[in-house]
Coordinates of C-alpha atoms (C1' of nucleotides) in Angstrom, one line a residue:
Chain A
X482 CA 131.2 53.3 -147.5
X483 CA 131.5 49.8 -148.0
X484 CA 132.9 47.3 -145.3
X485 CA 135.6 44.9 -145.5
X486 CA 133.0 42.0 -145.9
X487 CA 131.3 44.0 -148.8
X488 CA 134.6 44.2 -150.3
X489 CA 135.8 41.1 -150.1
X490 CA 132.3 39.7 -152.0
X491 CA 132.8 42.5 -154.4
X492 CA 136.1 41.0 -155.4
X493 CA 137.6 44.7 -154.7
X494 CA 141.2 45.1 -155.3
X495 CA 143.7 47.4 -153.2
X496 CA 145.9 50.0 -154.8
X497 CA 148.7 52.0 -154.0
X498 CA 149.6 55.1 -155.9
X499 CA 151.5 57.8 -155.3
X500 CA 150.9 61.4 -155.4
X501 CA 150.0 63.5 -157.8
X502 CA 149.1 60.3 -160.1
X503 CA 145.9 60.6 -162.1
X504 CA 143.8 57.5 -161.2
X505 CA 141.6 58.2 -164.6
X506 CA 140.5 61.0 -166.8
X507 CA 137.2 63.0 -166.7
X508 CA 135.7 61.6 -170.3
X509 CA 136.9 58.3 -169.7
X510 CA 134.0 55.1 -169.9
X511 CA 133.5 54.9 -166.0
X512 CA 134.3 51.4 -165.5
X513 CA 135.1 51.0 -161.7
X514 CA 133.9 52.8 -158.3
X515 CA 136.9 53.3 -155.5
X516 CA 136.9 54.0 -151.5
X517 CA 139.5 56.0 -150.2
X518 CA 141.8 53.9 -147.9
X519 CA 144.5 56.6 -146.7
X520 CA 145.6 59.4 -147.8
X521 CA 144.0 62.1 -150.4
X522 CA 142.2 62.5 -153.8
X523 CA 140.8 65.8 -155.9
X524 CA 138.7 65.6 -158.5
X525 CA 138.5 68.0 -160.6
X526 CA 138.1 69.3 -164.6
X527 CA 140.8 70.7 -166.7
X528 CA 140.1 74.7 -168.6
X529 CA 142.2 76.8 -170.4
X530 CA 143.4 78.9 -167.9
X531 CA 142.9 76.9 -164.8
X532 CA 141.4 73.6 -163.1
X533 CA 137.7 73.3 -161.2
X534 CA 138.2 70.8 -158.1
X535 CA 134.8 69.4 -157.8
X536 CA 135.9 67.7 -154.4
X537 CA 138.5 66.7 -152.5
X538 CA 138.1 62.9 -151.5
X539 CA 138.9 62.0 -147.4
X540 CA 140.0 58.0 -146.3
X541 CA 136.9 56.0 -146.0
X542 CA 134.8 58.6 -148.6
X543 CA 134.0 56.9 -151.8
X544 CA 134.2 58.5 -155.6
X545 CA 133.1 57.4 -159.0
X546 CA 129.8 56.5 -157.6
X547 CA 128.6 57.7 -161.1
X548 CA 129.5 54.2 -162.7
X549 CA 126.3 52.8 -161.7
X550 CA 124.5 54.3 -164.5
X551 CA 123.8 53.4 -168.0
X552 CA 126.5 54.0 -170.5
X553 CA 129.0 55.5 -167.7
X554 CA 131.5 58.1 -168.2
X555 CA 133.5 60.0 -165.7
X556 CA 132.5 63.1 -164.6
X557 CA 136.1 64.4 -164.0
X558 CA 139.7 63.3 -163.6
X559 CA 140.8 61.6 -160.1
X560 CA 144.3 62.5 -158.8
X561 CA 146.2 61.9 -156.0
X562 CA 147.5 64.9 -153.6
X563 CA 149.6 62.2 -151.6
X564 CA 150.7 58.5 -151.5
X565 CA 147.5 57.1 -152.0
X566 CA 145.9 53.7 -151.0
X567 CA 142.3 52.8 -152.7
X568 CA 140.0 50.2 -153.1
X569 CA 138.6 49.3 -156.9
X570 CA 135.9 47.5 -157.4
X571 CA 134.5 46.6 -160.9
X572 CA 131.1 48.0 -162.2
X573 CA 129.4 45.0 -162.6
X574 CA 130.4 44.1 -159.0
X575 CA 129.0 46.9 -157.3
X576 CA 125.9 46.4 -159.4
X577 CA 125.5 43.0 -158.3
X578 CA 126.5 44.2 -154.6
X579 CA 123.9 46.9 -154.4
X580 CA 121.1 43.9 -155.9
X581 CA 122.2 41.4 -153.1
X582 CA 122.0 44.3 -150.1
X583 CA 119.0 46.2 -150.4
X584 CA 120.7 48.0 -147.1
X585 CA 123.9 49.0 -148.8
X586 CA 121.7 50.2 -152.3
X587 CA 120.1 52.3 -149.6
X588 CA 123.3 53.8 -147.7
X589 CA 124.6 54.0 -151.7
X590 CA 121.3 56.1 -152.5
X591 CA 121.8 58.4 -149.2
X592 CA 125.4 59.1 -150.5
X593 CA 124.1 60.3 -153.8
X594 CA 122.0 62.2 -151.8
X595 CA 124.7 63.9 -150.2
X596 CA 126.7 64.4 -153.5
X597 CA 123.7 66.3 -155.1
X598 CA 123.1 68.7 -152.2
X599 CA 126.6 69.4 -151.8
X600 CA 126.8 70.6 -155.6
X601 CA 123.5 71.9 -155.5
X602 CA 124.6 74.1 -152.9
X603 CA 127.7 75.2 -154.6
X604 CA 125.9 75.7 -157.8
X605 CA 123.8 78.4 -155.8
X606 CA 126.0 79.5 -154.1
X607 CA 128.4 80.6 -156.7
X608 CA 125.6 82.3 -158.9
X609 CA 124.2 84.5 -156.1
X610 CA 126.8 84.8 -153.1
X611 CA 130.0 86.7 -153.2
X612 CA 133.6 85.5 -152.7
X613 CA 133.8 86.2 -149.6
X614 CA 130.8 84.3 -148.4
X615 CA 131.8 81.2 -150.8
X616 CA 134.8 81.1 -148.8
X617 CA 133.0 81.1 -145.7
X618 CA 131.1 78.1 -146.8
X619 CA 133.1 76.4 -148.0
X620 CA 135.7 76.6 -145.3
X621 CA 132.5 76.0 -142.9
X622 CA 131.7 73.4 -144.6
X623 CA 134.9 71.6 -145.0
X624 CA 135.8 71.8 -141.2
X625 CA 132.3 70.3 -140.0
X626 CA 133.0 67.6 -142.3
X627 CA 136.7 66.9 -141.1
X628 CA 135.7 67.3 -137.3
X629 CA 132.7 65.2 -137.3
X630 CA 135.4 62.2 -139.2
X631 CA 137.5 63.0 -136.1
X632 CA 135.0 62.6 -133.8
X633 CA 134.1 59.4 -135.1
X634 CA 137.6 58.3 -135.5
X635 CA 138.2 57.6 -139.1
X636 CA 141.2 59.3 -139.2
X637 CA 143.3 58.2 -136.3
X638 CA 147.0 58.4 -137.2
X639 CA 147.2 54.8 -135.7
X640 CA 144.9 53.2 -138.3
X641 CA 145.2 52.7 -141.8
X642 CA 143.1 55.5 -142.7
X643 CA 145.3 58.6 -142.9
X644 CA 144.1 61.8 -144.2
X645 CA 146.7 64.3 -145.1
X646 CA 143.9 67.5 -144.6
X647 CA 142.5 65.9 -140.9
X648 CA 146.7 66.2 -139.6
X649 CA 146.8 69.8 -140.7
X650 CA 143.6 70.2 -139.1
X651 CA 144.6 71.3 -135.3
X652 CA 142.4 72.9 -133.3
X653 CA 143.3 75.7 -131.2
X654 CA 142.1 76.4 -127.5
X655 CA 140.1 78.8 -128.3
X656 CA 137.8 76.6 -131.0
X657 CA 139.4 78.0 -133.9
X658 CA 140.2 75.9 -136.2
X659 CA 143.4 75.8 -138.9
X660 CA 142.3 75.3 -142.3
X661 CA 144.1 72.6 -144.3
X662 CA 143.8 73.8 -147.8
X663 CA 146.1 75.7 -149.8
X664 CA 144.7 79.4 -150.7
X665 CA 144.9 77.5 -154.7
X666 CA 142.7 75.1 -153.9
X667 CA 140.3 77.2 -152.2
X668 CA 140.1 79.4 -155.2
X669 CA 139.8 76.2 -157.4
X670 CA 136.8 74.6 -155.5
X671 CA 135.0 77.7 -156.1
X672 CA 136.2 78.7 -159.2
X673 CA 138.5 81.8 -158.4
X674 CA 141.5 83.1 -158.4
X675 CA 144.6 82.4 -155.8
X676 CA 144.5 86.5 -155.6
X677 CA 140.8 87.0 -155.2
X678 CA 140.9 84.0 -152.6
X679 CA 143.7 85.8 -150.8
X680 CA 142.4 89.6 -150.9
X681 CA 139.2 88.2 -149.8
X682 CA 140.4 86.6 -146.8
X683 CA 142.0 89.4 -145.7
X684 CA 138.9 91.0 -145.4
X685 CA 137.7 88.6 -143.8
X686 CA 139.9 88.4 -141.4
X687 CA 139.8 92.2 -140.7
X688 CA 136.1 91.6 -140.6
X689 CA 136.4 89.1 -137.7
X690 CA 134.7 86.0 -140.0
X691 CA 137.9 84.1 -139.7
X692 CA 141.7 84.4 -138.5
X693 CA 144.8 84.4 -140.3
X694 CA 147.5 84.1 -138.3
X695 CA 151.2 83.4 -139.9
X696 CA 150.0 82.8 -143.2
X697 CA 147.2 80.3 -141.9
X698 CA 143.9 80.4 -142.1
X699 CA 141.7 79.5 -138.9
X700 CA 138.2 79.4 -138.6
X701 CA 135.5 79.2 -135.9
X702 CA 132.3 77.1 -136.3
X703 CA 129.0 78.7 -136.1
X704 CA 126.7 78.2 -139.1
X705 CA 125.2 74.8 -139.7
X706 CA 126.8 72.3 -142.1
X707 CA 125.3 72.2 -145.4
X708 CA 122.8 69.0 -145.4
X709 CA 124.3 65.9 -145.5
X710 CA 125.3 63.3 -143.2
X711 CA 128.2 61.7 -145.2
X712 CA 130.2 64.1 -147.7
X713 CA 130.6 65.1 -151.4
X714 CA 133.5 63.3 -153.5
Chain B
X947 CA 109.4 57.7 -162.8
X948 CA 106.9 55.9 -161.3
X949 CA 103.7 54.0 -163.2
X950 CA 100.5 54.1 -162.0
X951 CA 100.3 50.9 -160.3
X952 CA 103.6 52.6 -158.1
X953 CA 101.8 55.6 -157.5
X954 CA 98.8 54.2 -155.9
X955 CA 100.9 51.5 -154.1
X956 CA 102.1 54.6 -152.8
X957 CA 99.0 56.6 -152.5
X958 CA 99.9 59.3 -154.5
X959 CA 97.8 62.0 -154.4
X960 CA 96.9 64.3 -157.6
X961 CA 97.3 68.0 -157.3
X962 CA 96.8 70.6 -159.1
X963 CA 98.3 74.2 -159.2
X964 CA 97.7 77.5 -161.3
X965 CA 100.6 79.4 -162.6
X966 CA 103.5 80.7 -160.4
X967 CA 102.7 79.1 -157.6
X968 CA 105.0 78.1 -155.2
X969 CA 104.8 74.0 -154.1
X970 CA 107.5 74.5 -151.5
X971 CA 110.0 77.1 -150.3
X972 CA 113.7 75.9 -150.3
X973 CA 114.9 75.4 -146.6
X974 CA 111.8 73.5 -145.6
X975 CA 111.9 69.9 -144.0
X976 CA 111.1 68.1 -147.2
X977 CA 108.4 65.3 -146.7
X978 CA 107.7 64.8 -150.4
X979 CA 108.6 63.6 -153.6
X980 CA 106.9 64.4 -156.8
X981 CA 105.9 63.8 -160.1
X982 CA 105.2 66.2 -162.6
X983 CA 101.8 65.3 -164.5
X984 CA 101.4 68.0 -166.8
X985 CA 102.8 71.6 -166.9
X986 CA 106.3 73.2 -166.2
X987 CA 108.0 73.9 -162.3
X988 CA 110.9 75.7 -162.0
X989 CA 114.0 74.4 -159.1
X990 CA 115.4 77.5 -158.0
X991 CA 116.8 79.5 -155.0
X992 CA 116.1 83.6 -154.3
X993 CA 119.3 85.5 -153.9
X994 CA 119.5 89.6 -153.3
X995 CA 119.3 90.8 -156.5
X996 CA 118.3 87.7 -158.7
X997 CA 117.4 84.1 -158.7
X998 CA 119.4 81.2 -159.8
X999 CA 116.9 78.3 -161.7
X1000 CA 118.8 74.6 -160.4
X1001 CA 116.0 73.5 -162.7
X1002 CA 113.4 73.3 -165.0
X1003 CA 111.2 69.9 -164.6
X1004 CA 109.2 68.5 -167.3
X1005 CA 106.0 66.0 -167.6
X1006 CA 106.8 63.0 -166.2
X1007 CA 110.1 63.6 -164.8
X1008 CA 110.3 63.7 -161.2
X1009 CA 111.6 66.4 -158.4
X1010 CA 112.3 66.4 -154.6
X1011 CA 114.0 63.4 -154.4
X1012 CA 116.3 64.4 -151.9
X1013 CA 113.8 63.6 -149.4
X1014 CA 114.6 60.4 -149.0
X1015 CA 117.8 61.7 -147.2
X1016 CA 118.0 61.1 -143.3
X1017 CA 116.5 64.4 -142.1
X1018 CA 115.9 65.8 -145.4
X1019 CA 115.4 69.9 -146.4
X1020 CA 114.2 71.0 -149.8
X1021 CA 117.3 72.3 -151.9
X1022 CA 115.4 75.0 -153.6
X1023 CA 112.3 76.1 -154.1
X1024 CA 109.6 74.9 -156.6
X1025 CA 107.3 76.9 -158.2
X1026 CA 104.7 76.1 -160.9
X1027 CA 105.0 78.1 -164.5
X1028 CA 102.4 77.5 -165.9
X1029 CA 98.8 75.4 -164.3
X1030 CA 100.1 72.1 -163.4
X1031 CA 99.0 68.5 -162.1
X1032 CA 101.8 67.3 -160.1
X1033 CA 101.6 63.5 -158.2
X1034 CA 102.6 63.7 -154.2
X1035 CA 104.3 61.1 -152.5
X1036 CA 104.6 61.0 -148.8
X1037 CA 108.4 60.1 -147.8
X1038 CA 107.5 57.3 -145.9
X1039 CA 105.5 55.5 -148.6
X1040 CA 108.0 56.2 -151.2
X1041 CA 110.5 54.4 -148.6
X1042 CA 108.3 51.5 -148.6
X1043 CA 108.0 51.8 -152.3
X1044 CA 111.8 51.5 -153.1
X1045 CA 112.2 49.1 -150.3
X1046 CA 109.7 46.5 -151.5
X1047 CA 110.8 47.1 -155.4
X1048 CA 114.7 46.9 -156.1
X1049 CA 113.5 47.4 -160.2
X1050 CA 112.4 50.9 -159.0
X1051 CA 115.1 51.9 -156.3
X1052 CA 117.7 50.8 -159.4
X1053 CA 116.0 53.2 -162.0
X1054 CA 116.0 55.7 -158.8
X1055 CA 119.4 55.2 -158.6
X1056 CA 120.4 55.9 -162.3
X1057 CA 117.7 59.3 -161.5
X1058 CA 120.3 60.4 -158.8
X1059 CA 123.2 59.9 -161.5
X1060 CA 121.4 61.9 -163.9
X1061 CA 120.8 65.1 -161.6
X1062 CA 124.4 64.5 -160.6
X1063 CA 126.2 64.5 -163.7
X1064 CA 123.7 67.4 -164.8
X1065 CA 125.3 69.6 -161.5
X1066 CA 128.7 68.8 -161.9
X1067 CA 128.8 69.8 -165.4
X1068 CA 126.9 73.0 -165.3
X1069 CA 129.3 74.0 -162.8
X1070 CA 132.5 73.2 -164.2
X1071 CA 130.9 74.8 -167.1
X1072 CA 129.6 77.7 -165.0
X1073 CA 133.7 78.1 -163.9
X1074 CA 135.7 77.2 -166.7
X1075 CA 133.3 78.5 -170.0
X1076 CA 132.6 81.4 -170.9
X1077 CA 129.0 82.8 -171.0
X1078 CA 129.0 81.9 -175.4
X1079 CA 129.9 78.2 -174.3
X1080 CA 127.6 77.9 -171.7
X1081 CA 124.4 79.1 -173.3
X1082 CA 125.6 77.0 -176.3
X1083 CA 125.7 73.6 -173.7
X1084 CA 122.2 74.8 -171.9
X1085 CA 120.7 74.8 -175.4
X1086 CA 122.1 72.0 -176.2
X1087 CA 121.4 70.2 -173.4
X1088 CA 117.5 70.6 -173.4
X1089 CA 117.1 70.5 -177.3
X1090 CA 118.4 66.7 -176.9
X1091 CA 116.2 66.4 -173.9
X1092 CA 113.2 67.6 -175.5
X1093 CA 113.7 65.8 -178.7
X1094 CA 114.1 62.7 -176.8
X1095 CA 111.0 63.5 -175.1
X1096 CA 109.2 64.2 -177.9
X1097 CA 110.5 60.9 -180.3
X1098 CA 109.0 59.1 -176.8
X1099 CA 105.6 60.5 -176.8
X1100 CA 106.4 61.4 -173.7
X1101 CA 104.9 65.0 -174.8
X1102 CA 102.1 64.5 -177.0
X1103 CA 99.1 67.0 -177.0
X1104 CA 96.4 64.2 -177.1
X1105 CA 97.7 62.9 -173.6
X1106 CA 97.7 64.4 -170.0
X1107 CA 101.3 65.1 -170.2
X1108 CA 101.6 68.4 -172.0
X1109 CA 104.3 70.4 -171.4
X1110 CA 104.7 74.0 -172.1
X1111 CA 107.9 73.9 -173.4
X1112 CA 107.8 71.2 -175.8
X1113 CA 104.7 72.7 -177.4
X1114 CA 107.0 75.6 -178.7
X1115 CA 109.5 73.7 -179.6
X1116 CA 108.8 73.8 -183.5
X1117 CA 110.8 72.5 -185.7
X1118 CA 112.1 74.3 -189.1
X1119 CA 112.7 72.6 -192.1
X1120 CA 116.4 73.1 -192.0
X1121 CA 116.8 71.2 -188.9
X1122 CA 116.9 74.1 -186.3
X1123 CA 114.9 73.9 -182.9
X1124 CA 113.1 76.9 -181.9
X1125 CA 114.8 77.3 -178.1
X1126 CA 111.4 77.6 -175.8
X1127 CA 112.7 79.9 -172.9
X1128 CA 112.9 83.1 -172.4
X1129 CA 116.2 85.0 -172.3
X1130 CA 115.6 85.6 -168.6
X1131 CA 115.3 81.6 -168.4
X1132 CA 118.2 80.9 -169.7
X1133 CA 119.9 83.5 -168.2
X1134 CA 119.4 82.4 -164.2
X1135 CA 119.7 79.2 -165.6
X1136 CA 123.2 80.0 -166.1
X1137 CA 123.8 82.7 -163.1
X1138 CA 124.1 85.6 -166.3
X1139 CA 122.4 88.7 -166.8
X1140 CA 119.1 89.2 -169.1
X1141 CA 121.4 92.0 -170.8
X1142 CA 124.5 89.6 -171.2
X1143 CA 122.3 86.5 -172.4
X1144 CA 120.8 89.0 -175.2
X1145 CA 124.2 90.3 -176.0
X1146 CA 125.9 86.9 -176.0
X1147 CA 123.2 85.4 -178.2
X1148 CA 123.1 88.4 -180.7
X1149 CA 127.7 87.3 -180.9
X1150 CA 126.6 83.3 -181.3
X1151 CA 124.5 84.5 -184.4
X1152 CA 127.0 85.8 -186.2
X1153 CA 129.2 83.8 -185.6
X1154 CA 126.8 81.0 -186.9
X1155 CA 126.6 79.0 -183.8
X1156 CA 122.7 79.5 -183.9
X1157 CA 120.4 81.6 -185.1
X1158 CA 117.9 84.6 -184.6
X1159 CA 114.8 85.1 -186.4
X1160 CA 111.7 87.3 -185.2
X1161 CA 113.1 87.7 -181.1
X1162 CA 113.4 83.4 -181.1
X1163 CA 116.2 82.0 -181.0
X1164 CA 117.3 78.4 -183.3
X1165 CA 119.3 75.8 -182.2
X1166 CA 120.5 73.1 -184.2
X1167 CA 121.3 69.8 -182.7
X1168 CA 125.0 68.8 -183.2
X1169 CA 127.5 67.9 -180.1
X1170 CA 126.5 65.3 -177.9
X1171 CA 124.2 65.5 -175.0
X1172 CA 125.3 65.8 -171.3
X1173 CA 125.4 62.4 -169.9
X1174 CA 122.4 60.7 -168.5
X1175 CA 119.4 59.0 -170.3
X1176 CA 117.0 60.7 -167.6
X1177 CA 117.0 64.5 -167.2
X1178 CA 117.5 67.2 -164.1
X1179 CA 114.9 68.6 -162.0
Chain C
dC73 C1' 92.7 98.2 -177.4
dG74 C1' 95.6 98.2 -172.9
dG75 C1' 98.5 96.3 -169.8
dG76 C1' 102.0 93.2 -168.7
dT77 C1' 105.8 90.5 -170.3
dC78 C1' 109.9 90.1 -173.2
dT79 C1' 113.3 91.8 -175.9
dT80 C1' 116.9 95.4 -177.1
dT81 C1' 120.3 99.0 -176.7
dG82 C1' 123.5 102.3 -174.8
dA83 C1' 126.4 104.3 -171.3
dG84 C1' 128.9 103.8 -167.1
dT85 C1' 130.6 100.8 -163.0
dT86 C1' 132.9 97.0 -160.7
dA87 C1' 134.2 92.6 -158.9
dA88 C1' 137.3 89.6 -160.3
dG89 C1' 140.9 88.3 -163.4
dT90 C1' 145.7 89.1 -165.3
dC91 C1' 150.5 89.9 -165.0
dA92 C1' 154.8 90.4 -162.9
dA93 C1' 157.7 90.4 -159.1
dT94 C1' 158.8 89.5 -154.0
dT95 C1' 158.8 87.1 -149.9
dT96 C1' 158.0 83.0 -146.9
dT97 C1' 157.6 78.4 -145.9
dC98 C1' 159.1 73.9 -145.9
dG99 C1' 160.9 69.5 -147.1
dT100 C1' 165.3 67.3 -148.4
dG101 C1' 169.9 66.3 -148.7
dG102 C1' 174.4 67.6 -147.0
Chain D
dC612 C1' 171.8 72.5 -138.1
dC613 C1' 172.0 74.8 -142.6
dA614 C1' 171.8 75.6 -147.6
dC615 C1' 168.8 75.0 -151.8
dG616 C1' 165.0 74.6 -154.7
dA617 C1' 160.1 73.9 -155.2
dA618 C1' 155.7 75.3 -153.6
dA619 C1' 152.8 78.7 -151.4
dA620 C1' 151.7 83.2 -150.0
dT621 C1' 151.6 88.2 -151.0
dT622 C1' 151.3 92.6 -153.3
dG623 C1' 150.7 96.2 -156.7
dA624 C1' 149.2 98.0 -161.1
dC625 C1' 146.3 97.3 -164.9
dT626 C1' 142.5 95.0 -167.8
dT627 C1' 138.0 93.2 -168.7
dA628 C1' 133.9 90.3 -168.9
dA629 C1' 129.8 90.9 -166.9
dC630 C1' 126.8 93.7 -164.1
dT631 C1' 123.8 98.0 -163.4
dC632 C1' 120.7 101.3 -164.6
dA633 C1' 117.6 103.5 -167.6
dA634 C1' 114.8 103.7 -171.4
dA635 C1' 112.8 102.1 -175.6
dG636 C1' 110.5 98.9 -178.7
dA637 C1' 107.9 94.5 -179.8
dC638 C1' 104.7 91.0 -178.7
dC639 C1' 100.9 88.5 -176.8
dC640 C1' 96.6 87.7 -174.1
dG641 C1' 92.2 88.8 -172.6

DNA sequence: CGGGTCTTTGAGTTAAGTCAATTTTCGTGG
DNA sequence: CCACGAAAATTGACTTAACTCAAAGACCCG
C-alpha cells in the first residue's frame, strides 16, 4: 500500500467510478497499477457458462501489481461492486517509485508474496479438498482478513476508506461472525455452482462448521489464516 | 536467477540430491531459497487420494522464493526427480543480497510476476476449461518454455545444467515437440485423473489438436505462450 | 531376463453441474 | 409505511464429466 507522499511523487491520479463499471479487461496491455480508496473491486475472468473471481479488492489493498513486468498484460478484468474511488498510477511511475525506495520495492515484493500464496493455496486447494472444505477456507480466510483490517482501522465508516464487505461484516456476541458475500460469489471464487455452494453449506451448518441463520451465513474463527500478512487482489 | 558472483556474495552452498528425494516438506518454516543446478524438482502438495504438482522447476530457474515473506512457510513440498545439484541460500543473505542490488531485487520482482500470472491462469483455466483445453494450455505452456530454454543454451548437454526434460524433448521434422512428461505428470499437474488425461489425449488426437505416436505424445507450437519471459516453479 | 514404471481399456459410481420454478430479501419511489 | 421490481436464496428432478476400481499390455533399466 502506498502512502499519500508516495502518491503524490508518483503523480497518481484519483478516480471515481461507479458500480458495476469495468475499470479494464483481462487481455488488455497492463499499463497502470491502482490502490483501492473506498468502496469494492472483483477481479475476475469471463467463461462460457460462468465467471472465475480471482479476488475481491478491499479499500487500501492494491491490484494490477502485475504491470511491473516486461511486456504487461492483465491478468483479468477489474469491476466495480459499488461506487468506487481508486488511485492510478502510471507504469513507468511506479517503476521509477519502486527504484527511488528500496523500502517500498520491498513492501511491493512482500505483497507479491502474499498474492502467490493466496493462489497457490487456492490452486491446491481446489484440486484436492472438497466443496465443503473450500468453503470453509475461504470463508476462514476472508473473515481473518476483514477483522484484522478492522482491527487496525482501515475501514472506519468515518474515514474515507469504506468497504462495502467490512459493514456487512458484524459480529455477533457469541464470536460468530456474518459473512458478507453473496452465496454467487462464493461459488465463483472457487469455481462452483450458486447450488453446490448452497447445498454444501447446509451441511455444513447441520454439521456445526458454520451457522446459517435467516438466510446468512456466520462463521466462527478457529483455523489459522492462510500465510500472508497483507491480502490477495 | 542469480550468477555466480551473487551466489557466493551470498554463500550459496551446492547440494546435491539423488532421485525422489524430498528437499523440504510443505508447511515447514521456510529459511531458503534455491536454485536449481542441474536435474528436475517437482512443487507439489499430498492430498488423500492424490497429489497436486504447483510445479515443475527446471535448471537454472529458481524455487522457494516465498521465503523472503515476513515469517515465511514453504507452499508445497519439493522433491527431486531425478539426481540433482541444487544452490542454497540462507534467507537472511538473500535479504542482504536484494537489498544491496536493486538490478537483482528488480529481475526478482519480474520472477514473482511470472509465478503469479502462471497461478492465476492455471486456475481460471482449472475452473472455466475443460480438461481438452487445459492439457492443450499445459502443453503449450512448457513446449514454449522449453524451446526458449533450449534456443538459450540454457539446456545444453555439454554444460552443468542438464535437464531431464529438455533431453527428451526431440524434435520431428514436421515441427511437433515430443511432450516430455508422463501422463501422470501432466495429470496432477492439472488436478485430473491418469485415466481422464489418457482418455482426453486419445479425443485431442483425433481431433488433430496433437498427436500420438508409439505411447508419446506431439505437440506442435501454435498459440501464444502464458505471459511471463521467466517460468513457474 | 525380471521387476518396476507407464500406458490403456472397460465397467460402474458420484460429486457437481444443469434446468426450471418458487420464495425471500431489500432498496426505491410513491 | 407500502407496493414493485431486481437480486439473492432455495429446492427438486435429472444429466454428466470426471473419478474409481480392476486388469491388461508395453516399455525401459540394470
Amino acid at each position: 500500500m502506498l502512502s499519500a507522499e508516495h502518491l503524490a511523487a508518483a503523480h497518481a491520479r484519483l478516480r471515481r467510478y461507479p458500480a458495476k463499471h469495468t475499470i479494464y479487461w483481462e487481455g488488455e496491455p497492463g499499463s497502470f497499477f491502482y490502490q483501492l480508496q473506498a468502496g469494492a473491486v472483483r477481479l475476475y475472468s469471463c467463461g462460457q457458462r460462468q465467471d472465475f473471481i480471482h479476488s475481491l479488492v478491499f479499500p487500501g489493498e492494491t491490484f494490477g501489481e502485475t504491470v511491473i513486468g516486461t511486456n504487461p498484460v492483465a491478468l483479468s478484468s477489474a469491476e466495480t461492486l459499488t461506487d468506487t474511488v481508486v488511485w492510478v498510477v502510471q507504469r513507468a511511475e511506479l517503476l521509477e517509485l519502486l527504484r527511488q525506495h528500496p523500502a517500498l520495492h520491498a513492501k511491493f515484493t512482500r505483497r507479491m508474496v502474499d498474492l502467490l500464496s493466496f493462489h497457490t493455496h487456492m490452486r491446491s486447494n481446489t484440486t484436492l479438498l472438497p466443496a465443503a472444505e473450500q468453503i470453509l477456507q475461504l470463508v476462514n480466510y476472508y473473515a481473518h482478513k476483514m477483522l484484522a483490517r478492522r482491527n487496525e482501522g482501515s475501514c472506519q465508516p468515518d474515514t474515507a476508506q469504506q468497504c462495502s464487505f467490512c459493514e456487512r461484516l458484524s459480529e455477533s456476541a457469541d464470536g460468530y461472525l456474518c459473512v458478507p458475500f453473496t452465496r454467487q460469489q462464493i461459488a465463483d471464487m472457487l469455481g462452483l455452482r450458486v447450488e453446490t455452494v448452497m447445498r454444501t453449506v447446509k451441511e455444513l451448518d447441520a454439521a456445526g462448521r458454520l451457522r446459517l441463520h435467516e438466510h446468512k451465513l456466520y462463521y466462527r474463527l478457529s483455523q489459522p489464516a492462510l500465510a500472508g500478512s497483507d491480502s490477495p487482489a
